[in-house]
Structure formats: C-alpha cells, structure tokens
Coordinates of C-alpha atoms and ligand atoms in Angstrom, one line a residue:
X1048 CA -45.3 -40.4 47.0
X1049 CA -46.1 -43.3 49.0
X1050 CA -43.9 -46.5 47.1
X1051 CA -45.9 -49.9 46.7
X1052 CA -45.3 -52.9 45.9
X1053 CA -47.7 -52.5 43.0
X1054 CA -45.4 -50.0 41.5
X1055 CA -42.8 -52.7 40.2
X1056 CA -45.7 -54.3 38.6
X1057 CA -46.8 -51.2 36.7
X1058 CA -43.7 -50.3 35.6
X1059 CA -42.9 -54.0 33.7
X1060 CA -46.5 -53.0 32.2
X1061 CA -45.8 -49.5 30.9
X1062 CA -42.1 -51.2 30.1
X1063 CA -44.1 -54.0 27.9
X1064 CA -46.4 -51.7 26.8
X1065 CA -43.5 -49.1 25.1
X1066 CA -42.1 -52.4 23.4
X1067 CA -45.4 -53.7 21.8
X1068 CA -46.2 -50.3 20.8
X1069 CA -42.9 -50.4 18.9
X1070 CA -43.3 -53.5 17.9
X1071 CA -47.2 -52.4 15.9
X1072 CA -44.9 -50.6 13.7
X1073 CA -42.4 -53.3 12.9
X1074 CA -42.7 -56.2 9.8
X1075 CA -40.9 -58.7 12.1
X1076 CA -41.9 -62.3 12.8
X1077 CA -44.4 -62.3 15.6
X1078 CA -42.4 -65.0 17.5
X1079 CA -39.4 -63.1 17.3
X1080 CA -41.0 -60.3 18.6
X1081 CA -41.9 -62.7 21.2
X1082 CA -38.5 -63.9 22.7
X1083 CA -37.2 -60.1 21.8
X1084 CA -40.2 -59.1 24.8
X1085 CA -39.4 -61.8 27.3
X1086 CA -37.3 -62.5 30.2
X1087 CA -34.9 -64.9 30.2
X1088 CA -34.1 -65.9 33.5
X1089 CA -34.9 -64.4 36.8
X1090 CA -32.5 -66.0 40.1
X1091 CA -33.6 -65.2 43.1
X1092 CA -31.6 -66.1 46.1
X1093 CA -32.2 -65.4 50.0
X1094 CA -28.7 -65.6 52.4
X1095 CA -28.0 -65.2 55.9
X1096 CA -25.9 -61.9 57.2
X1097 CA -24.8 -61.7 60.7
X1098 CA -25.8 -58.4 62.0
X1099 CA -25.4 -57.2 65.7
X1100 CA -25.3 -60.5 66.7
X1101 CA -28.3 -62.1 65.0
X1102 CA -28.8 -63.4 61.6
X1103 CA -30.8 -61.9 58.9
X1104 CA -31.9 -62.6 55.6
X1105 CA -31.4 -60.6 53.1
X1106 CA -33.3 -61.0 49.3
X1107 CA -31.1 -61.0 46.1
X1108 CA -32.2 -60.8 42.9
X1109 CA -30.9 -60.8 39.6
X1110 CA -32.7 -60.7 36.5
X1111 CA -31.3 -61.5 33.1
X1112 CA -33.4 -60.4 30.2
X1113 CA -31.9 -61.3 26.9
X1114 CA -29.0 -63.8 25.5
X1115 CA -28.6 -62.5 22.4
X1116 CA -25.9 -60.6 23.1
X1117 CA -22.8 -61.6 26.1
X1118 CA -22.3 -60.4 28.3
X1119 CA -25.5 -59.3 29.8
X1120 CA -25.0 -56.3 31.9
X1121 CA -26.7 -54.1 34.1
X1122 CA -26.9 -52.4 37.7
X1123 CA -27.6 -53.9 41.3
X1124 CA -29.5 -51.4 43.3
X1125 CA -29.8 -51.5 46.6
X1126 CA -33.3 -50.5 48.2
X1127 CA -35.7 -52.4 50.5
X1128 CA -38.2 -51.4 47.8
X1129 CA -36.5 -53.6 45.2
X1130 CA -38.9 -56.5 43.9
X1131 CA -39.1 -59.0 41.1
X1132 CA -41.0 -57.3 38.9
X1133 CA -39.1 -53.8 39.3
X1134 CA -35.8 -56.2 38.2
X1135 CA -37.2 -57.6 35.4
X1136 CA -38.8 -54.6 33.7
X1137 CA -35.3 -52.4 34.5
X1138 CA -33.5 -55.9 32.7
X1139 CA -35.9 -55.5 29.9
X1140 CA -34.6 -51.8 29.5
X1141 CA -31.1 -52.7 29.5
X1142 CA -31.8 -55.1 26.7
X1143 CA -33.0 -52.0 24.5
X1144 CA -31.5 -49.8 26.1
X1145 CA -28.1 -51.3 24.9
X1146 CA -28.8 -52.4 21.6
X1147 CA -30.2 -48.6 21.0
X1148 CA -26.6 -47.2 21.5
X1149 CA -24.9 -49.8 19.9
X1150 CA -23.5 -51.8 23.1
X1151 CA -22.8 -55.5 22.4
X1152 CA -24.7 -56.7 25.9
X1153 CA -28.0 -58.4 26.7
X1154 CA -29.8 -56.6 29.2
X1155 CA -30.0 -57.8 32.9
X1156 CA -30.3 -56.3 36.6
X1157 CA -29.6 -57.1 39.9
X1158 CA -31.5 -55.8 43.0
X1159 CA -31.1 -56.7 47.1
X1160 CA -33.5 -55.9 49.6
X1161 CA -31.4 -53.5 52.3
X1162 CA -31.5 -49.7 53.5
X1163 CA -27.8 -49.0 52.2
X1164 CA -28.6 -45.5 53.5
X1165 CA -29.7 -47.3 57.6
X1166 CA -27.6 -50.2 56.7
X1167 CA -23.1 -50.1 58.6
X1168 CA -20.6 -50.0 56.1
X1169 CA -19.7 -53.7 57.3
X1170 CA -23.3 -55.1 57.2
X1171 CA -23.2 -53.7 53.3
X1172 CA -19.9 -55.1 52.9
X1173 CA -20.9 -58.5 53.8
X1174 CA -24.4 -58.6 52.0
X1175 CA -22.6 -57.4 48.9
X1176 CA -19.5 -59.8 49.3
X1177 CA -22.2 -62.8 49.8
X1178 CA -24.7 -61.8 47.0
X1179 CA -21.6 -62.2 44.8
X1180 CA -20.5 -65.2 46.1
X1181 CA -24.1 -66.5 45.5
X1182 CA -24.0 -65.1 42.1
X1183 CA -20.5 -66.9 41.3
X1184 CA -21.9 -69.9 42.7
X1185 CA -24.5 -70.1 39.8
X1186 CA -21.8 -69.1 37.0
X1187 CA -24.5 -65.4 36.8
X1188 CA -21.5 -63.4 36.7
X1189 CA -18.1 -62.7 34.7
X1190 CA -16.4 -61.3 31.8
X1191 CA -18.0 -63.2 29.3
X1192 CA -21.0 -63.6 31.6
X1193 CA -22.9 -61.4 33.2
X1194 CA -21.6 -57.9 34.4
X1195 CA -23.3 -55.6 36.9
X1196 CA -23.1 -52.0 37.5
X1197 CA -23.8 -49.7 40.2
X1198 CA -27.5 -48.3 40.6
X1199 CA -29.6 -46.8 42.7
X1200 CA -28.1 -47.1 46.4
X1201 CA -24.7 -48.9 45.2
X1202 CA -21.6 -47.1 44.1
X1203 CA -18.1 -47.7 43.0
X1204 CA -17.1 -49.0 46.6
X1205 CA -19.5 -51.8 46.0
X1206 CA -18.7 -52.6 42.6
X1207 CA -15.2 -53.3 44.3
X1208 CA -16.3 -55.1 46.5
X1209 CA -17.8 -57.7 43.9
X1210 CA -14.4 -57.5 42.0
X1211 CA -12.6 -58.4 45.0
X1212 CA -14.9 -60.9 46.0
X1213 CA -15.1 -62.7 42.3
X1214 CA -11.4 -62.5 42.0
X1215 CA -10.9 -64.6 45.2
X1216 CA -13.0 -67.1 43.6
X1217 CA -11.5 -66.9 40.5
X1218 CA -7.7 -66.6 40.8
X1219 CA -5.7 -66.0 37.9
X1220 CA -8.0 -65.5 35.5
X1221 CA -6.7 -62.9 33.6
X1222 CA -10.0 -60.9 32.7
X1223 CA -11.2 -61.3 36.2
X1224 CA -11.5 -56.9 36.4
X1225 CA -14.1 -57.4 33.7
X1226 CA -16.9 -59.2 35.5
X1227 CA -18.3 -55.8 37.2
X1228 CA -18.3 -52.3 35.7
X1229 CA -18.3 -48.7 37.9
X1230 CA -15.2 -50.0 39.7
X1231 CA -12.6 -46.9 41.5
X1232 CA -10.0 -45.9 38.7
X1233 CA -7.1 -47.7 41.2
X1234 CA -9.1 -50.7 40.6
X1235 CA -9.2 -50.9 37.0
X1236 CA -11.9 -48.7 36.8
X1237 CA -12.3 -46.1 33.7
X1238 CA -11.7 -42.4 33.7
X1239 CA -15.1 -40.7 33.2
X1240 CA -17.9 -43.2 34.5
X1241 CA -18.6 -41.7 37.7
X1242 CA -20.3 -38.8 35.8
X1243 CA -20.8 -40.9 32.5
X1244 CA -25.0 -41.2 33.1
X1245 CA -25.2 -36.9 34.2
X1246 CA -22.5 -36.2 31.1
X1247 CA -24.7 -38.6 28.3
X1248 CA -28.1 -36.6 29.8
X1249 CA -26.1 -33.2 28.8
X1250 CA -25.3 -34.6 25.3
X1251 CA -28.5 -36.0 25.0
X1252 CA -30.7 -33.0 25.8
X1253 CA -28.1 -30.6 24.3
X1254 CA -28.9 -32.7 21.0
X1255 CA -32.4 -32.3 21.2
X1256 CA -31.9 -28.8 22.3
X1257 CA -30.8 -28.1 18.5
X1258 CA -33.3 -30.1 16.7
X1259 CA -35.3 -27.3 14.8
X1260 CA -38.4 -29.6 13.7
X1261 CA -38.8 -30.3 16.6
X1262 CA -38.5 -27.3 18.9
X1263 CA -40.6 -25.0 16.5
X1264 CA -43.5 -27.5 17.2
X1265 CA -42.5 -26.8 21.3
X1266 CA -42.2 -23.4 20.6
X1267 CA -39.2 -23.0 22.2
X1268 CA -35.6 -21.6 20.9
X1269 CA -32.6 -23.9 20.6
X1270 CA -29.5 -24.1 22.7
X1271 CA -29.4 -24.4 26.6
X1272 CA -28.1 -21.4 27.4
X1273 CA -30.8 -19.7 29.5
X1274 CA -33.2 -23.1 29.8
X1275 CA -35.2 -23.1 33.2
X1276 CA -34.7 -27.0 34.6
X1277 CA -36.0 -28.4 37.6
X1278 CA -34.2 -31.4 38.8
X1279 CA -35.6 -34.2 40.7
X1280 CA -32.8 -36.6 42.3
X1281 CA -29.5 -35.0 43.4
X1282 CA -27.7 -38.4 43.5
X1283 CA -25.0 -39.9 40.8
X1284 CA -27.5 -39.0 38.0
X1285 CA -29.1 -35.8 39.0
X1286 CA -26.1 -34.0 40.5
X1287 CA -23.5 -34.6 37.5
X1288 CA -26.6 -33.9 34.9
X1289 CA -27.4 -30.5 36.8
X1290 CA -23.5 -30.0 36.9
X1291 CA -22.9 -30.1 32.9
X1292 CA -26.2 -28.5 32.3
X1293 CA -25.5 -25.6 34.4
X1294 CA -22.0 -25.5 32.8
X1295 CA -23.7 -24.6 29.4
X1296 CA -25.7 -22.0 30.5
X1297 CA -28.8 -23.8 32.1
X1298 CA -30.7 -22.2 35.1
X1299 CA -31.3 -25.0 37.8
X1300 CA -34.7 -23.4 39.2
X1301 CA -35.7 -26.3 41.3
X1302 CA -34.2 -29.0 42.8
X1303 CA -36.2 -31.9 44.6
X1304 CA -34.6 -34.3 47.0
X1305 CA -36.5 -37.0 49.3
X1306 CA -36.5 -34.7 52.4
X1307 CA -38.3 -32.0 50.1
X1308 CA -37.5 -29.5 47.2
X1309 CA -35.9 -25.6 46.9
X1310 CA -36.8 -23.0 44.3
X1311 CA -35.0 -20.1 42.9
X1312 CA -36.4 -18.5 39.8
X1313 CA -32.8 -16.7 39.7
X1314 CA -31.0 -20.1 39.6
X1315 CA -29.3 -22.3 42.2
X1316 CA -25.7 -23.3 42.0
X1317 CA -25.6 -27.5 41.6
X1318 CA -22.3 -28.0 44.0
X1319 CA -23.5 -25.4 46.5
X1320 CA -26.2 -26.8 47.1
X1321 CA -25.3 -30.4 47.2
X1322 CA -21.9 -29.2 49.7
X1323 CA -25.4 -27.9 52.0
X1324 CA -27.2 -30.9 51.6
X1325 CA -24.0 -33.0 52.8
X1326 CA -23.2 -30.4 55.3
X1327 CA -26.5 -30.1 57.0
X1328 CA -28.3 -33.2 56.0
X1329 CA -30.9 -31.7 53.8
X1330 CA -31.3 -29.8 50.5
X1331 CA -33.9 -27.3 52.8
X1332 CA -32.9 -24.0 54.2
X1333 CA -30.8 -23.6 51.3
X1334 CA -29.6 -19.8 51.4
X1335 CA -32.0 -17.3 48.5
X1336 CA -33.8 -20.1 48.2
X1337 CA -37.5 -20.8 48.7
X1338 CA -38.4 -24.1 50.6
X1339 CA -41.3 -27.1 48.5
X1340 CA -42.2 -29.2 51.7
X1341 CA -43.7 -31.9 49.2
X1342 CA -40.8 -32.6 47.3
X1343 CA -43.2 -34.0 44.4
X1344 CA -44.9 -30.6 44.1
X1345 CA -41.9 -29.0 42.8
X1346 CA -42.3 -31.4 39.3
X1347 CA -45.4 -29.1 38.8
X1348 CA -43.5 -25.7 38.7
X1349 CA -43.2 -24.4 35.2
X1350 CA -39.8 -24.8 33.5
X1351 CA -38.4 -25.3 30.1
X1352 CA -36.8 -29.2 31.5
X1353 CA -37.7 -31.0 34.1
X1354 CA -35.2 -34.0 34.8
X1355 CA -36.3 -36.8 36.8
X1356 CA -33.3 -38.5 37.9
X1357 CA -34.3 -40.5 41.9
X1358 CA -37.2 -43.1 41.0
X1359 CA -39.3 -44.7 39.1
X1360 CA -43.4 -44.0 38.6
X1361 CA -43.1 -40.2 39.6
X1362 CA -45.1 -38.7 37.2
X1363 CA -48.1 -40.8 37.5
X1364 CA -52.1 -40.5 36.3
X1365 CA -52.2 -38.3 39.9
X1366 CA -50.2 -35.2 38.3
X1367 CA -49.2 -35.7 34.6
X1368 CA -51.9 -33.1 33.9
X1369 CA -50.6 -30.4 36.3
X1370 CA -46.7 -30.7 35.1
X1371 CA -45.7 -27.6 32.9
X1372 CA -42.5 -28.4 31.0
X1373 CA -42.0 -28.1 27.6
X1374 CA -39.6 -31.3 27.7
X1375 CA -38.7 -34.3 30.5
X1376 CA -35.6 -35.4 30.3
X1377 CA -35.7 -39.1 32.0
X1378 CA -32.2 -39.6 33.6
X1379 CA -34.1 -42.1 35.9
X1380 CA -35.3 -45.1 34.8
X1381 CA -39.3 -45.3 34.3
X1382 CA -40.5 -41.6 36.2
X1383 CA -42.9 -41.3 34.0
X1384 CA -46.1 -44.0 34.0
X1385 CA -47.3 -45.3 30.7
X1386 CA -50.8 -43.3 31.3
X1387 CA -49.3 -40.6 32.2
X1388 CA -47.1 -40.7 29.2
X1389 CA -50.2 -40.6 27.4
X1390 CA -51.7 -37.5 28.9
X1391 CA -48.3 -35.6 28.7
X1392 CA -47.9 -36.3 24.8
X1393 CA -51.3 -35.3 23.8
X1394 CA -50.2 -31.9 25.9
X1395 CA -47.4 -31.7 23.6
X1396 CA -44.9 -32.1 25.5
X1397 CA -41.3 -34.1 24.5
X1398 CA -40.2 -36.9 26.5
X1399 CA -36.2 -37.8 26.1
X1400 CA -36.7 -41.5 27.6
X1401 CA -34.6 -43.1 29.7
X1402 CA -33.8 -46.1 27.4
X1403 CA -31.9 -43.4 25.5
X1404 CA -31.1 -40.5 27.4
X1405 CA -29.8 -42.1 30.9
X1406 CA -27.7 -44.7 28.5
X1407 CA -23.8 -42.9 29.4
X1408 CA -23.5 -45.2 31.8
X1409 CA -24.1 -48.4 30.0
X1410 CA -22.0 -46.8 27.4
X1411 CA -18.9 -46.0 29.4
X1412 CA -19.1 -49.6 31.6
X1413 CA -18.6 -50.9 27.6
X1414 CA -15.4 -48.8 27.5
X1415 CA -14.5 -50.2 31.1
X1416 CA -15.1 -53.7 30.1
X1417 CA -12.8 -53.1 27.3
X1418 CA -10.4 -51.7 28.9
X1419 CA -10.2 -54.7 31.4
X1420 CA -10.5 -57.7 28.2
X1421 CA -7.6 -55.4 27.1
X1422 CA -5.6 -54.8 30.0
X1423 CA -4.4 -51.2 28.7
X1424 CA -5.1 -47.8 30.0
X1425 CA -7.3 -46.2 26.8
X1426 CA -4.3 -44.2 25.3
X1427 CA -1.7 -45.2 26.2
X1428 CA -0.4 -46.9 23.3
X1429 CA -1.3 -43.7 20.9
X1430 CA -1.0 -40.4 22.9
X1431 CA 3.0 -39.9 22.6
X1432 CA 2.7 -41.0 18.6
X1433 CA 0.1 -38.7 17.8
X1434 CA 1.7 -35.7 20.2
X1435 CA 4.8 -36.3 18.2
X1436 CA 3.0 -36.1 15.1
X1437 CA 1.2 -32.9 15.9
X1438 CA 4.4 -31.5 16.8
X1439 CA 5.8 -32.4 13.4
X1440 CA 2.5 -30.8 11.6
X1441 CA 3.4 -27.4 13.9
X1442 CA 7.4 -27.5 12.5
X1443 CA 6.4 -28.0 9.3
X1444 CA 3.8 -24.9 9.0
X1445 CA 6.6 -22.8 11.1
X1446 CA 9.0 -23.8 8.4
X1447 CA 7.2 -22.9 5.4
X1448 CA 5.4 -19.9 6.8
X1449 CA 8.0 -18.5 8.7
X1450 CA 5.7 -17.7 11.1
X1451 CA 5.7 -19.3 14.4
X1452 CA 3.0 -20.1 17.1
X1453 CA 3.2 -18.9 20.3
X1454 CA 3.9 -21.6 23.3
X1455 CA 0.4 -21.3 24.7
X1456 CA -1.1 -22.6 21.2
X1457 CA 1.6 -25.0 20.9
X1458 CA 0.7 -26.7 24.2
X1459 CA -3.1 -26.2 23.1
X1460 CA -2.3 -28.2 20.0
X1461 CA -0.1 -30.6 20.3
X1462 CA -2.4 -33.0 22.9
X1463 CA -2.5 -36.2 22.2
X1464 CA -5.8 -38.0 23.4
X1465 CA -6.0 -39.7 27.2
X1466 CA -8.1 -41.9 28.5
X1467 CA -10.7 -39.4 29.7
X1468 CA -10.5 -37.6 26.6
X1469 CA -11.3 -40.7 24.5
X1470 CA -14.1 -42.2 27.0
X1471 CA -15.8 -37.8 26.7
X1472 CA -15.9 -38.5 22.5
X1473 CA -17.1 -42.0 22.5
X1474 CA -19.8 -40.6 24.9
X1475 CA -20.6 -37.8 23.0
X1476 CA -20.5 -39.6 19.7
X1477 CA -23.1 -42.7 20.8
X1478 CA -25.4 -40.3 22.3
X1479 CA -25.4 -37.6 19.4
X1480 CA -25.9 -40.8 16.7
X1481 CA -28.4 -42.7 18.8
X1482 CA -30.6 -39.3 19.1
X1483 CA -30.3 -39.2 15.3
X1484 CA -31.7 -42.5 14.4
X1485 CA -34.5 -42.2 16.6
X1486 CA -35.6 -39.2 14.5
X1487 CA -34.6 -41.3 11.7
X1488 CA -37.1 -43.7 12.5
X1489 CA -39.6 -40.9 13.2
X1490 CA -38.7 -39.5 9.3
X1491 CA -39.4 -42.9 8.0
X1492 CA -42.8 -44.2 10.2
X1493 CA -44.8 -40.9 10.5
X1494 CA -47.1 -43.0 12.6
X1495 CA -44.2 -42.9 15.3
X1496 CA -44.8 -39.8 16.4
X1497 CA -42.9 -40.0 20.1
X1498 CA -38.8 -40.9 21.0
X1499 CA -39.8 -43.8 22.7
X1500 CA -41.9 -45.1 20.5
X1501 CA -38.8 -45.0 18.2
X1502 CA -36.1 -46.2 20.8
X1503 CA -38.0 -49.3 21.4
X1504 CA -38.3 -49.8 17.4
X1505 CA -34.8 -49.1 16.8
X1506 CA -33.8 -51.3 19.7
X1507 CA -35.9 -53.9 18.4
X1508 CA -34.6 -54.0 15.0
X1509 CA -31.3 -54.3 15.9
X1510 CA -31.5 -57.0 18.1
X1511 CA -34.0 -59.2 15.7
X1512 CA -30.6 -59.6 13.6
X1513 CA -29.1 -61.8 16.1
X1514 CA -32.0 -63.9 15.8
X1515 CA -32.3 -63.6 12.3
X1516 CA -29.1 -64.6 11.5
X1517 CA -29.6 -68.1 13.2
X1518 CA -31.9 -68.8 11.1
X1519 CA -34.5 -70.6 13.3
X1520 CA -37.2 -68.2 13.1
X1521 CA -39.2 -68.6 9.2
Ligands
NAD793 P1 -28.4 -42.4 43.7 O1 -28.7 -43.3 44.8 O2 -27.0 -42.0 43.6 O3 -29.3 -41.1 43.7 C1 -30.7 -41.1 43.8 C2 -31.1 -39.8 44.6 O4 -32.5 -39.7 44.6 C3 -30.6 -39.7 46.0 O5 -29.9 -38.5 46.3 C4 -31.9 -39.9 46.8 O6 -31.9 -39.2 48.1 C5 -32.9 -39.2 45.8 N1 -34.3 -39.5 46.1 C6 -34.8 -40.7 46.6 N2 -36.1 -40.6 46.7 C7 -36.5 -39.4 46.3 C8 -37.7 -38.7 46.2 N3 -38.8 -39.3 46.5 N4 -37.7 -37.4 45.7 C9 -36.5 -36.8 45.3 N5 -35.3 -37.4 45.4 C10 -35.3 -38.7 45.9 O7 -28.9 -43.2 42.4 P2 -28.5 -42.9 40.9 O8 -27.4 -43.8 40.5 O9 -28.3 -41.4 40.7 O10 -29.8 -43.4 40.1 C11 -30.9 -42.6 40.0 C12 -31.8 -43.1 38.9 O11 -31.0 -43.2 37.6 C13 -32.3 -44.6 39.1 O12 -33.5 -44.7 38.5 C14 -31.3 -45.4 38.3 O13 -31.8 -46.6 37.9 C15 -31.0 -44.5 37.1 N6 -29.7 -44.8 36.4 C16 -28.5 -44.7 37.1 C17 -27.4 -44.9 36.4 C18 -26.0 -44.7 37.0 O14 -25.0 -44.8 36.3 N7 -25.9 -44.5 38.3 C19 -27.4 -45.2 35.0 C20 -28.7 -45.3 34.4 C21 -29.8 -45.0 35.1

C-alpha cells in the first residue's frame, strides 16, 4: 500500500467518527461532548540538524489532545510519513484510550519527520536531543507535564535520550526520570514495558477468547490453544504479541513484514523467524515456509486472528471485503478504516480496537511514571515482609499437620512479589476489567452492538466527570 498524505486525514475522520458514534448513545451535554472531541493544542516546530556537513531541517510535532487529566502522555514516532493530522487523531486516541483503562493522563503525541531506519545513529541522536530541547523550551514536557513514549520508529534508546537531554535542562529536580516513559531499566526504566503493548494484546484477546456470547455468535470455540493468527508487523508490537500468543498455544500461519509476507499453515515459530529476518534482512526465504510477495495479500488469508500490529489504514474500502478472520485484533493504531470497519461488522466479524487492546503500553508507562514520582523499585519495600510471612504460613501448617512440604514447593511458595511480577498483574488486571466494561456497556445499550462503539462510550463517560465536576458546563 502506497502511504499518502491523505491517509492522516482519514484516519482523524474514522477517529472522530468512532467518538460521535459513541457519543449518539450518550445523555451528556452537547458542549461537553464538544471539548471531550477536540484537540487542544497542536506545536509544531521546524530545527536545524547538521548532517554530513549541511544543515537540514527536520519537522517536529507534538499534539496535545486533552487537559483534563496531567500529565498528558503519549508516543513520538519517528517516520517521514508523520503529519499533523496523523498526530492529532493518534492524541485523540490516547485521550480515550487512557481514560478506558483507568490511566490518570490526557492524551497527546509527538511525531518528527526522519527515516530512523536511513537515518546514522548520531543524526537521530541529535534530532531527538533537539526536538526535546525545543519541547522544554515551550514548558510541553515533564512529570507533571507532558510525557512521551516510544512509537513507531523510536525505542528505549531514544526515550533516553530525551531523559538525558531534559535532565540537563533541568538539574536537580528530583522527578526529572518522570518526564518520558519506555526508558532502559538502568535508567529508571520499568521491568516489563518493552513487551507491555504484545503482553496487554495476549490478555486482551485471551479475554475475548473466553467470552461465550460472544464467540457462539462467531462460531468459534474458546481458548487460544490451536487459533490460526496471521500477524502483520514484526516490530515491538507484533513480535512480543506473536511471542505470548504462540506461548499459549496459537498457530502463527502468516506473518507480513514491509519487504513481504511468509505462510505456513503448520505454524511458524515467532523468534525464529524474527533471528532470520535480523540475520538476512528479510522475513522472505524463511525455511518450510511459503513466500506472499505483496505483503498486504497475506491479511486476506483465512485465519481465526488476524493482528495488525505496523500501520495505520491497512484494511481499507480496497480489501475489507476479501479479509477472512473471524476476529482483528488491532495492536496498531487505526489498521482498520472507518468504511471498512463498516463492511467488516456487517460480515460479522469482531474487531478488538486499538483504543483498548494495544493499551499495555500506556498502562505500564503509568507504572513507570510512578515508579519515578516514587523513586522506589516496585517491590522493594514489600517482597522480604511478605516472603517472611509465607514462610511463617508454611511452619505453621508443618507444625500442625506434621506433614512437611518438600523444598521445591517451598521455594514455589514462598515468593514474594518483584517488580516484574507486580507490573505482569496490574497488566493483566486493567486489561481483563477494561474488556469487561466494554461488554458492560454492550449489556446496558443494546444499540451498541460493536467494542469500539463501547470503548469510545466508556472513555467518554469517564472523562465527562472531570468536566462535570467543575461545574461550568449546565
Ligand atoms: P516498530 O517500529 O517497532 O514496528 C513496526 C513494524 O512494522 C516494523 O517491523 C516495520 O518493518 C513493520 N512494517 C512497516 N511497514 C509495514 C508494512 N507495510 N507491512 C508490514 N509490516 C510493516 O513499531 P511498534 O512500536 O511495534 O508500533 C507498531 C504499531 O503499534 C504502531 O501503530 C504504533 O502506534 C502502535 N503502538 C505501539 C505501542 C508501543 O508500545 N510500541 C503502543 C501502542 C500502540
């Protein structure tokens, strides 16, 4: 698929679309459903980089959606494809997507306009070091301000980058770590968010994977355990989700990458294959496997799942009506058009959107950001207490049974909770409840008939509170 500029366009229109659709269902005050819809503020800022000798400029952007919550927060992707319009509508899912899952953020989103994959190491160091220079300059980042996140074409090495670059600017301050999230683990980063978007997908589609109502109407049985999924994206996203999916029993089938796609009906092995992507500098040729020149054509092979997880707009008008999945499971954000979302309901199929399923890694950035308010690794205060506590628990039933346990179950019980334990179960826990009010809100508004309809709802309602409480709005 050929990417326009149109495309950022199209997707703040399916994104505004979702929300009003949402909003048909909802008793709130049209103006507050107004400023809930809007964005905020959009900065745009153009800066020189010396590269090779010359200077270029290079296009920053950073978009932040809502206010009703601080920080804001959200990624900066890296892509000479970003444009204003593709910032503001993946802001305006950060706002819901957030408030969905219960993290206390506005939504916002960053985006320069740079190859990261053409671009030297030092020519991304510098762009990224003076973007966040530019964006300290304006007061559009910090703790209490706004905190980015890696996206598509940044990582943690960017991420510390910025937190080098803001603490420079802003020595001493104590909660400096906090003003950017996806950091390394040396660098006050948090156990667990590397794969926290792939790990929240698995939770999330493992959830839906048990929902009876919903998988008699698909026709399909529940659990993942023998689930055919083909997998567009083997990235951050893509390559942990296949990872954890495959772990549980799913067959990966397919997997699409830019250079083109491989199939195996017998199943391909996730790390194998992303070891021979990084060895020989393409997914193709893959051993057992049969090559998909058009890497777009594989999204039309039948499977139970099929898991977006590179881009935006890939399911479009053009094929909605050839793919065959039972379910799409949007670890990307906006892969599927609002048209095309329309031709793929009335097929029956059900869409896990990304507002709620890719939300792990807004989630665990949370956990990072407290963390670095807190200045404690998660479990460190607790872990010994409740180990010792365990171990008293064991004694006691020894004592009074007279039986003992053997040192294998000992060790298996008596674990006290660390930091990667903790960040897995918070994880697990927002993605299980946030899956459970959306069919809530289904149960209660039988006109709502699809998950997003019902993410955007819930979303909505949940941020109209901060409005409400003001008491501005009649
Ligand atoms: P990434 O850069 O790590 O990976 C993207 C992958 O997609 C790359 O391997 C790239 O080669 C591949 N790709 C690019 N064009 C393609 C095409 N036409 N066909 C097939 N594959 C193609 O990025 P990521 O962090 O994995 O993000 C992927 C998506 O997930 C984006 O939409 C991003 O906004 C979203 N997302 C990411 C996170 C996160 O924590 N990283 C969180 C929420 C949402």
């Amino acid at each position: 698929m050929i990417y326009q500029e149109s495309q950022g366009k199209q997707f703040l229109t399916s994104v505004h679309h979702y929300f009003d659709e949402a909003a048909r269902h909802s008793t709130l005050p049209p103006g507050i459903l107004e400023q809930i819809k809007i964005c905020n503020s959009v900065y745009k800022v153009n800066f020189p980089v010396e590269v090779n000798g010359k200077v270029e400029v290079i296009e920053g952007i950073r978009a932040q959606h809502s206010h009703h919550k601080l920080p804001t927060k959200g990624g900066i992707r890296y892509s000479i494809h970003v444009d204003e319009d593709e910032v503001i509508a993946l802001a305006t899912l950060m706002t819901f997507k957030c408030a969905l899952v219960d993290v206390p953020f506005g939504g916002a989103k960053g985006g320069v306009k740079i190859n990261p994959r053409t671009t030297p190491v030092d020519v991304l160091e510098k762009v990224t070091r003076r973007f966040a220079s530019e964006l300290i300059k304006k007061n559009l980042i910090g703790p209490g301000m706004d905190v980015p996140a890696p996206d598509y074409g940044t990582g943690s090495r960017e991420m510390a980058w910025i937190a080098d670059t803001y603490h420079t600017f802003k020595y001493g301050e104590t909660n400096a770590l906090g003003c950017v999230t996806g950091k390394p683990v040396g660098q006050g980063g948090i156990r667990g968010r590397t794969e926290a978007t792939g790990l929240g997908i698995y939770f999330g589609l493992r959830e839906a994977l048990q929902d009876t109502e919903i998988l008699n109407q698909l026709n399909i049985s529940p659990g993942m355990a023998g689930k055919r999924l083909i997998l567009q994206g083997l990235g951050n996203v893509g390559y942990h989700a296949g990872l954890f999916c495959q772990q549980d029993g799913v067959i990966i089938t397919g997997i699409a990458e830019r250079e083109g796609g491989i199939y195996n009906p017998n199943g391909l092995d996730v790390e194998a294959v992303f070891q021979h992507r990084k060895e020989s500098g393409s997914i193709l040729n893959y051993p057992g496997a049969t090559n998909v020149e058009r890497s777009l054509d594989l999204l039309e092979y039948e499977c139970d799942i099929l898991l977006p997880a590179a881009l935006e707009n890939q399911i479009d008008e053009s094929n909605a009506e050839r793919i065959k999945t039972k379910i799409i499971a949007e670890g990307a954000n906006g892969p599927v058009t609002q048209p095309a979302e329309q031709i793929l309901l009335k097929r029956n199929v059900y869409i896990l959107p990304d507002l709620y399923l890719n939300a792990g890694g807004v989630t665990v950035s949370y956990f990072e950001w407290l963390k670095n308010l807190s200045n404690v690794r998660f479990g460190r205060m607790g872990k010994r207490a409740e180990e010792a506590s365990l171990k008293r628990i064991i004694d006691t039933i020894e004592t009074s049974t007279n039986k003992s346990i053997s040192a294998k179950e000992r060790q298996l019980i008596i674990r006290g909770a660390d930091e990667i334990t903790l960040v897995r179960s918070g994880l697990e826990d927002t993605m299980i409840t946030a899956y459970h009010e959306m069919r809530e809100v289904m149960r209660q508004h039988p006109t709502v008939s699809d998950l997003r309809t019902a993410a955007f709802y819930s979303a909505t309602e949940k941020i109209a509170v901060s409005y409400l409480s003001l008491g501005i709005f009649p």
